[in-house]
Coordinates of C-alpha atoms and ligand atoms in Angstrom, one line a residue:
M1 CA -25.1 20.2 -8.0
R2 CA -22.5 20.8 -9.5
S3 CA -19.0 23.0 -8.7
Q4 CA -19.8 25.5 -5.4
S5 CA -23.5 23.3 -4.5
R6 CA -21.8 20.8 -4.2
R7 CA -18.8 21.5 -3.5
T8 CA -20.7 22.7 -0.2
F9 CA -22.0 20.5 0.5
L10 CA -19.2 17.4 0.3
K11 CA -17.6 20.4 3.1
Q12 CA -21.4 20.1 5.0
A13 CA -21.2 16.3 4.9
A14 CA -17.6 15.7 6.1
I15 CA -18.7 18.0 9.3
G16 CA -22.2 16.3 9.4
A17 CA -20.0 12.8 9.6
A18 CA -17.9 14.5 12.8
V19 CA -20.6 14.5 14.6
L20 CA -23.5 13.4 12.9
A21 CA -25.1 9.3 10.9
Y22 CA -22.9 9.4 7.4
P23 CA -25.1 11.0 4.6
S24 CA -26.1 8.9 2.2
A25 CA -24.7 8.7 -0.7
T26 CA -28.3 9.7 -2.5
I27 CA -27.7 13.1 -1.5
L28 CA -25.2 13.5 -4.8
G29 CA -26.7 14.0 -8.3
A30 CA -26.9 10.9 -10.4
N31 CA -25.2 13.3 -12.8
D32 CA -21.9 14.6 -9.9
R33 CA -18.9 13.7 -10.6
V34 CA -15.3 13.2 -8.2
R35 CA -12.8 14.6 -9.4
I36 CA -9.5 13.5 -9.2
G37 CA -5.7 14.3 -9.6
M38 CA -3.2 12.5 -9.0
I39 CA 0.9 12.5 -7.4
G40 CA 3.5 10.5 -9.2
V41 CA 2.3 8.5 -11.8
G42 CA 5.3 6.0 -13.0
D43 CA 4.3 2.2 -13.0
R44 CA 1.5 2.2 -10.6
G45 CA 0.7 5.2 -10.9
N46 CA -0.6 4.3 -14.9
D47 CA -2.3 1.7 -13.4
L48 CA -4.4 3.1 -10.7
L49 CA -4.6 6.0 -13.9
D50 CA -6.7 3.5 -15.9
Q51 CA -8.7 1.8 -12.7
V52 CA -10.1 5.2 -11.8
R53 CA -11.4 6.0 -15.2
K54 CA -13.5 2.9 -15.1
V55 CA -14.6 3.8 -12.3
S56 CA -18.1 5.8 -13.1
R57 CA -18.5 9.7 -12.3
V58 CA -15.2 10.1 -11.7
E59 CA -13.1 13.1 -13.5
L60 CA -9.3 13.0 -14.1
V61 CA -8.8 17.1 -13.1
A62 CA -4.7 16.9 -12.8
M63 CA -1.7 15.3 -12.8
A64 CA 1.6 16.5 -10.7
D65 CA 5.4 14.0 -11.5
V66 CA 8.4 15.3 -11.7
Y67 CA 9.7 14.0 -14.6
S68 CA 8.3 15.3 -17.8
R69 CA 7.6 11.3 -19.5
R70 CA 5.4 10.6 -17.6
R71 CA 3.7 13.9 -17.9
D72 CA 3.5 13.0 -22.0
Q73 CA 1.9 9.6 -20.8
A74 CA -0.6 10.5 -18.3
K75 CA -1.3 13.5 -21.8
S76 CA -1.1 11.1 -24.0
K77 CA -3.9 8.5 -22.1
V78 CA -6.5 12.3 -20.8
P79 CA -5.8 14.6 -23.2
S80 CA -7.8 16.9 -21.5
I81 CA -5.8 16.1 -17.9
Q82 CA -3.8 19.6 -16.3
T83 CA 0.0 18.6 -15.2
F84 CA 2.3 19.5 -12.7
S85 CA 6.0 19.5 -11.4
D86 CA 5.0 20.2 -9.2
Y87 CA 2.6 18.9 -6.7
R88 CA 1.4 22.0 -4.4
Q89 CA -0.1 23.7 -7.5
L90 CA -2.4 20.2 -8.3
L91 CA -3.2 20.3 -4.1
D92 CA -4.0 24.2 -4.6
M93 CA -7.2 23.4 -7.1
K94 CA -10.1 24.0 -5.0
D95 CA -12.3 22.0 -7.1
I96 CA -10.1 19.0 -6.4
D97 CA -11.8 15.8 -4.4
G98 CA -9.5 13.9 -4.0
V99 CA -5.6 12.7 -5.0
I100 CA -4.0 9.8 -5.6
V101 CA -0.2 9.5 -4.4
A102 CA 1.4 6.9 -6.0
S103 CA 5.3 8.2 -5.7
P104 CA 8.1 6.1 -4.0
L105 CA 8.1 5.1 -0.6
H106 CA 10.2 8.0 1.1
I107 CA 8.2 11.3 -0.3
H108 CA 4.1 9.3 1.1
S109 CA 4.5 10.9 3.9
R110 CA 4.9 14.0 2.4
H111 CA 2.4 13.6 0.1
F112 CA -0.1 11.7 2.6
L113 CA 0.3 15.0 5.4
D114 CA -0.2 17.5 2.2
T115 CA -3.4 15.6 0.8
L116 CA -4.6 15.7 4.1
A117 CA -4.1 20.0 5.1
A118 CA -4.9 21.1 1.3
G119 CA -8.8 19.2 2.9
K120 CA -8.6 16.1 0.4
D121 CA -10.1 13.3 0.7
L122 CA -7.4 10.5 -0.5
Y123 CA -6.3 7.0 -1.8
A124 CA -2.2 6.7 -0.9
E125 CA -0.3 3.6 -2.6
K126 CA 1.2 1.0 0.5
T127 CA 3.6 1.3 2.5
M128 CA 1.7 4.4 4.3
T129 CA 5.0 5.7 5.2
W130 CA 8.9 5.1 5.2
S131 CA 9.8 5.2 9.0
I132 CA 8.4 5.0 11.8
P133 CA 8.2 8.5 13.2
E134 CA 6.4 9.1 9.7
A135 CA 3.4 6.4 10.2
D136 CA 2.2 8.4 13.4
K137 CA 2.2 11.7 11.6
C138 CA 0.0 10.0 9.2
L139 CA -2.2 8.9 11.5
A140 CA -2.9 11.6 13.6
A141 CA -3.6 13.1 10.8
A142 CA -5.5 11.0 9.1
K143 CA -7.9 10.8 12.3
D144 CA -7.6 14.0 12.9
S145 CA -9.0 15.3 9.0
N146 CA -12.0 13.4 8.5
R147 CA -11.2 12.7 5.0
V148 CA -11.8 9.3 3.6
V149 CA -8.4 7.9 3.2
Q150 CA -7.9 4.7 2.0
I151 CA -4.2 2.6 1.6
G152 CA -3.3 0.8 -1.7
L153 CA -3.5 -2.8 0.2
Q154 CA -6.4 -4.1 -2.1
H155 CA -5.9 -7.4 -0.8
E156 CA -7.7 -5.7 2.1
S157 CA -11.0 -5.6 -0.7
T158 CA -11.1 -9.4 -1.7
G159 CA -13.1 -11.9 -0.7
A160 CA -11.6 -14.3 1.1
L161 CA -11.1 -12.4 3.8
T162 CA -14.3 -11.5 4.3
D163 CA -14.2 -15.5 4.3
A164 CA -11.7 -15.4 6.7
K165 CA -13.2 -12.6 9.1
Q166 CA -16.1 -14.3 9.5
W167 CA -15.4 -18.1 9.0
I168 CA -13.0 -16.5 12.3
K169 CA -15.2 -15.9 13.7
E170 CA -18.0 -18.6 13.5
G171 CA -15.1 -20.9 15.8
W172 CA -14.6 -22.7 12.6
V173 CA -11.1 -22.0 13.2
G174 CA -10.1 -22.5 16.1
K175 CA -7.5 -21.7 18.4
V176 CA -4.7 -20.1 16.0
T177 CA -1.3 -20.0 17.2
H178 CA 1.0 -19.5 13.8
V179 CA 0.1 -18.6 10.8
E180 CA 3.0 -19.0 7.8
S181 CA 2.7 -17.0 4.6
W182 CA 5.2 -16.8 1.5
M183 CA 5.9 -14.8 -1.5
S184 CA 8.6 -15.1 -4.6
R185 CA 9.6 -14.2 -7.5
N186 CA 12.0 -15.7 -10.1
T187 CA 14.0 -13.7 -13.0
P188 CA 16.1 -14.4 -16.2
H189 CA 19.6 -15.9 -15.1
G190 CA 21.9 -11.7 -14.9
K191 CA 18.5 -10.6 -15.0
G192 CA 17.5 -9.1 -11.0
Q193 CA 14.5 -8.5 -9.7
W194 CA 12.7 -5.0 -9.9
V195 CA 15.5 -3.6 -11.7
R196 CA 14.7 -1.5 -15.1
P197 CA 16.3 0.8 -17.5
V198 CA 16.7 4.5 -17.5
P199 CA 15.1 5.4 -21.0
S200 CA 16.9 8.0 -22.5
D201 CA 15.6 11.2 -21.8
C202 CA 15.2 10.6 -18.1
T203 CA 17.9 13.0 -17.7
A204 CA 19.3 16.2 -15.0
Q205 CA 17.0 18.8 -17.7
N206 CA 13.5 16.7 -17.0
V207 CA 13.8 15.8 -14.2
D208 CA 13.0 18.2 -10.1
W209 CA 15.8 16.0 -8.7
S210 CA 15.8 17.4 -5.9
A211 CA 11.9 17.5 -4.8
F212 CA 12.7 13.1 -5.9
L213 CA 15.3 13.5 -3.3
N214 CA 13.1 14.9 -0.9
G215 CA 15.9 15.8 2.1
R216 CA 17.5 13.3 1.7
P217 CA 21.9 14.3 0.9
D218 CA 21.9 16.5 -2.6
R219 CA 23.2 14.6 -4.9
P220 CA 24.4 15.1 -9.3
F221 CA 21.3 13.7 -10.9
D222 CA 21.8 9.8 -10.7
G223 CA 18.7 8.7 -13.7
F224 CA 19.5 4.7 -11.6
K225 CA 18.4 5.6 -8.8
L226 CA 15.8 7.3 -9.2
I227 CA 14.2 4.5 -11.6
N228 CA 14.9 2.0 -10.0
W229 CA 14.3 3.3 -6.1
R230 CA 13.0 0.7 -4.2
L231 CA 17.0 -0.7 -4.7
F232 CA 17.6 1.4 -2.3
W233 CA 17.0 1.9 1.6
E234 CA 17.0 5.7 1.8
F235 CA 14.0 5.5 -0.4
S236 CA 12.7 2.1 0.1
G237 CA 12.0 -0.8 2.4
G238 CA 12.8 -3.4 0.5
N239 CA 10.4 -6.3 -0.6
C240 CA 9.1 -6.1 3.5
A241 CA 8.0 -2.5 2.1
E242 CA 6.5 -4.2 -0.8
N243 CA 4.9 -6.9 -1.0
M244 CA 4.8 -8.0 3.1
V245 CA 2.9 -5.3 3.8
H246 CA 0.0 -6.7 1.5
Q247 CA 0.2 -10.5 3.4
I248 CA 0.9 -8.9 7.2
A249 CA -2.1 -6.0 6.8
W250 CA -4.8 -9.0 5.6
I251 CA -3.4 -11.8 7.9
M252 CA -4.2 -9.0 10.8
T253 CA -7.2 -7.7 9.4
A254 CA -8.4 -11.9 9.1
L255 CA -7.3 -12.3 12.7
D256 CA -8.0 -8.6 14.4
L257 CA -4.0 -8.0 15.5
P258 CA -2.2 -5.1 16.7
L259 CA 0.5 -4.3 16.4
P260 CA 3.1 -7.1 16.7
S261 CA 5.6 -6.8 20.2
A262 CA 9.0 -8.2 18.4
A263 CA 10.3 -8.1 15.1
Y264 CA 13.0 -10.5 13.6
M265 CA 14.6 -10.6 10.4
S266 CA 17.2 -12.9 8.4
G267 CA 18.7 -12.8 5.3
G268 CA 21.0 -11.2 2.3
V269 CA 21.7 -10.0 -1.4
F270 CA 21.9 -13.7 -2.7
S271 CA 19.1 -13.7 -5.2
E272 CA 21.8 -11.1 -8.2
K273 CA 24.8 -8.6 -6.1
D274 CA 23.5 -6.0 -8.2
G275 CA 25.0 -3.1 -6.8
R276 CA 21.3 -2.9 -4.5
E277 CA 20.9 -2.8 -0.8
V278 CA 17.8 -4.2 0.1
P279 CA 17.7 -8.2 0.6
D280 CA 16.2 -10.4 -1.6
T281 CA 16.1 -14.3 0.2
I282 CA 14.0 -12.6 3.5
A283 CA 12.3 -14.9 6.3
V284 CA 11.0 -12.9 9.2
T285 CA 9.5 -13.8 12.5
L286 CA 6.5 -11.3 13.4
D287 CA 5.3 -12.3 17.2
F288 CA 1.8 -10.9 18.1
P289 CA 0.7 -10.1 21.9
K290 CA -2.4 -12.5 21.5
D291 CA 0.5 -15.5 21.7
I292 CA 0.0 -15.7 17.9
V293 CA 3.9 -15.8 15.3
V294 CA 3.7 -14.8 12.1
T295 CA 6.4 -16.0 9.2
W296 CA 6.4 -14.8 5.6
Q297 CA 9.5 -15.3 3.8
S298 CA 9.9 -14.7 0.0
T299 CA 12.8 -15.4 -2.5
F300 CA 13.4 -14.0 -5.5
S301 CA 15.2 -17.5 -7.2
N302 CA 12.4 -19.6 -7.6
K303 CA 8.7 -18.3 -7.7
H304 CA 6.9 -22.2 -7.4
Y305 CA 4.9 -21.6 -4.4
D306 CA 3.8 -18.2 -5.4
L307 CA 2.0 -16.2 -2.9
G308 CA -0.1 -18.0 -0.1
D309 CA -1.3 -17.5 3.9
R310 CA -2.4 -20.6 6.1
I311 CA -4.0 -19.3 8.9
L312 CA -3.2 -22.5 11.0
G313 CA -6.0 -22.9 14.1
S314 CA -6.9 -25.6 16.3
D315 CA -10.3 -27.2 14.7
G316 CA -9.0 -25.7 10.3
T317 CA -6.9 -24.7 8.3
L318 CA -7.2 -21.7 6.2
E319 CA -5.6 -21.1 3.2
H320 CA -5.7 -18.1 0.9
H321 CA -4.1 -17.3 -2.7
F322 CA -3.8 -13.9 -3.7
E323 CA -7.4 -12.7 -5.8
E324 CA -8.2 -17.2 -5.5
P325 CA -11.0 -17.9 -3.6
L326 CA -10.4 -18.8 0.7
E327 CA -10.1 -22.1 1.4
Y328 CA -11.3 -24.4 4.5
W329 CA -9.4 -27.9 6.0
P330 CA -11.1 -28.4 9.0
E331 CA -8.5 -30.5 11.8
K332 CA -10.3 -33.5 12.1
T333 CA -9.0 -33.9 16.4
N334 CA -11.2 -30.5 17.4
R335 CA -13.4 -30.7 14.4
P336 CA -14.7 -35.0 13.4
N337 CA -17.9 -33.1 11.2
G338 CA -16.4 -30.7 9.8
E339 CA -16.2 -30.1 5.9
S340 CA -13.5 -29.2 3.5
T341 CA -15.3 -26.2 1.8
K342 CA -13.9 -23.0 -0.9
G343 CA -14.7 -19.0 -0.5
K344 CA -17.7 -17.3 -2.2
A345 CA -17.3 -14.5 -0.8
P346 CA -17.2 -12.2 -4.7
N347 CA -13.8 -9.8 -4.7
Q348 CA -14.6 -5.7 -4.5
D349 CA -12.6 -3.5 -6.8
H350 CA -10.1 -1.6 -4.3
M351 CA -10.9 2.0 -6.3
K352 CA -13.7 1.7 -6.8
N353 CA -14.9 1.3 -2.9
W354 CA -12.4 4.2 -2.3
I355 CA -15.0 6.5 -4.6
D356 CA -18.3 5.5 -3.0
C357 CA -17.0 6.6 0.1
M358 CA -16.0 9.6 -0.9
R359 CA -19.6 10.2 -1.9
T360 CA -20.7 8.6 1.3
R361 CA -18.3 8.8 4.1
G362 CA -18.1 6.1 4.9
T363 CA -15.0 4.1 6.0
P364 CA -13.1 2.7 3.1
N365 CA -12.2 -0.9 3.1
A366 CA -8.3 -0.3 4.2
P367 CA -8.9 2.4 5.9
A368 CA -5.7 4.6 7.8
E369 CA -5.6 1.8 10.5
I370 CA -4.9 -0.9 8.3
G371 CA -2.5 1.0 6.8
Y372 CA 0.3 2.1 10.2
R373 CA -0.2 -1.5 12.1
S374 CA 0.9 -3.2 8.7
A375 CA 3.3 -0.3 8.1
I376 CA 4.6 -0.5 11.2
A377 CA 5.4 -4.5 10.4
V378 CA 6.8 -3.7 7.5
H379 CA 9.5 -1.2 9.7
M380 CA 10.1 -3.4 12.6
A381 CA 11.4 -6.0 10.6
N382 CA 13.5 -3.8 9.3
L383 CA 14.7 -2.3 11.5
S384 CA 15.9 -5.7 12.8
Y385 CA 17.5 -6.4 9.8
K386 CA 19.6 -3.9 9.6
K387 CA 20.6 -4.2 13.8
K388 CA 21.0 -8.4 12.7
Q389 CA 19.3 -9.0 16.1
R390 CA 15.4 -9.2 17.6
I391 CA 13.7 -5.8 17.9
T392 CA 10.9 -5.0 20.1
L393 CA 8.0 -2.5 19.3
E394 CA 9.6 -0.3 22.1
E395 CA 13.3 -0.6 20.3
A396 CA 12.4 -0.1 17.0
R397 CA 10.0 3.4 18.5
A398 CA 13.1 4.5 20.2
I399 CA 15.7 4.3 16.9
T400 CA 15.6 7.4 14.9
P401 CA 15.0 6.8 11.4
E402 CA 18.6 6.8 8.6
W403 CA 19.6 6.9 5.8
Ligands
NAD501 N1 -0.1 -1.9 -3.8 C1 0.2 -2.4 -5.2 O1 0.4 -3.6 -5.5 C2 1.3 -2.0 -6.3 C3 2.0 -1.9 -6.9 C4 3.3 -1.4 -7.2 C5 3.5 -0.3 -6.8 N2 2.7 -0.3 -5.8 C6 3.4 1.1 -4.2 O2 3.2 2.4 -5.4 C7 4.5 3.3 -5.7 C8 4.7 3.9 -6.6 O3 5.6 2.6 -7.4 P1 6.4 2.4 -8.8 O4 6.3 1.3 -9.3 O5 4.9 3.4 -9.6 O6 7.8 3.8 -8.8 P2 7.7 5.2 -9.8 O7 9.2 5.0 -9.7 O8 7.5 3.8 -11.3 O9 6.8 6.2 -9.8 C9 6.8 6.7 -9.4 C10 6.8 8.0 -9.9 O10 6.3 9.2 -9.0 C11 7.5 9.8 -9.3 N3 7.5 11.3 -8.0 C12 9.4 10.9 -7.7 N4 9.3 11.9 -6.7 C13 7.9 12.5 -7.5 C14 8.3 13.8 -6.6 N5 8.4 14.1 -5.8 N6 6.5 14.4 -6.5 C15 6.0 14.1 -7.7 N7 6.0 13.0 -8.3 C16 7.1 12.6 -8.1 C17 7.8 9.6 -10.5 O11 8.4 10.8 -11.3 C18 7.5 8.5 -10.4 O12 6.7 8.5 -12.2 C19 5.3 2.5 -4.5 O13 5.3 3.0 -3.4 C20 4.9 1.3 -4.4 O14 5.1 0.7 -3.6 C21 2.0 -0.7 -5.1

């Protein structure tokens, strides 16, 4: 069932999914390939390219990137791939089923909305958007579209999350009022976290600079900003968007938390004063309506404690370190006979989970809805940092994003 008939099937499946039960994956022929395109194939895009090629019955047919070096790299890995500078040409390709977006944060919402408008399924890197109004638009589009949307929040596919949800449901943890989470890194003296060298071919001739700017004020080509966009607010959401988002999404899913009611974030550029705008030292407090406070702290000058989350309950504690089994300790006060244990649920392949759902029209592990809630938490924290005050959800919503 190749080409037209299969495409018709996928279309009918999507329509059917809106009204009836999802069709079974077995309807697809065994040799049917899912055809994938990619937008923005830099560092992360290259990881995702390798991941998607490992999934069986997937064909990577096209990629779009504003920088010629990235197109050449993709061609060297996948000689048959079609390459474009303008992503709209890729979206015009009728026989692409799904698109993976790994562009810089400030372009996510454009690529997200245009991919859905073109009728493709979508794997969109985190954080879902650069701002709250963009998050509202993307969630609404995802809900309206019947497309399979997976956000690149791969912690949502961990066995630790399966175990956490189960153990919380079974009452092992009791009443949770506080979750603490942290993420830490270090670099050699004089070298700031995230700073990348600018390749000699990164020039105005080889880059569509205005497509990268995506509506930000026009200016002469700046290779440092193209490569190191993460360091600047107009393109980035700093470490909350880069890393807190993974952990806050995991915590929100584990405890089924709604949007935060308020956020406070302190910190600054303390580790390396290298011209960056986004802070390297961060302490975030998020208040939730269910009487829960979540804290997240991060530094770029010490990595001893690495990355982790602790859910602190009246009846037990859950501790999570990425890619490790979940651990549980009972609170003897309320569970005198409880025993400590380690989780056993396996991790899932986040990319394969998306491809599988494209076939079944099922809901993947990190749909737009958790992309949305985690993005709002990120934006509230950053707005609080910029305003140097505690900020409620309503106040955050009332702020017009600026760069
Ligand atoms: N899930 C994860 O664990 C994870 C890890 C790293 C990065 N990320 C996310 O992946 C995204 C990309 O990060 P990165 O480190 O790969 O950045 P990068 O700068 O290495 O790659 C971005 C690519 O997008 C291209 N690009 C820029 N503007 C474009 C446009 N208008 N159209 C098409 N291509 C364009 C750039 O040329 C570059 O090749 C970010 O959102 C980041 O947060 C996720």
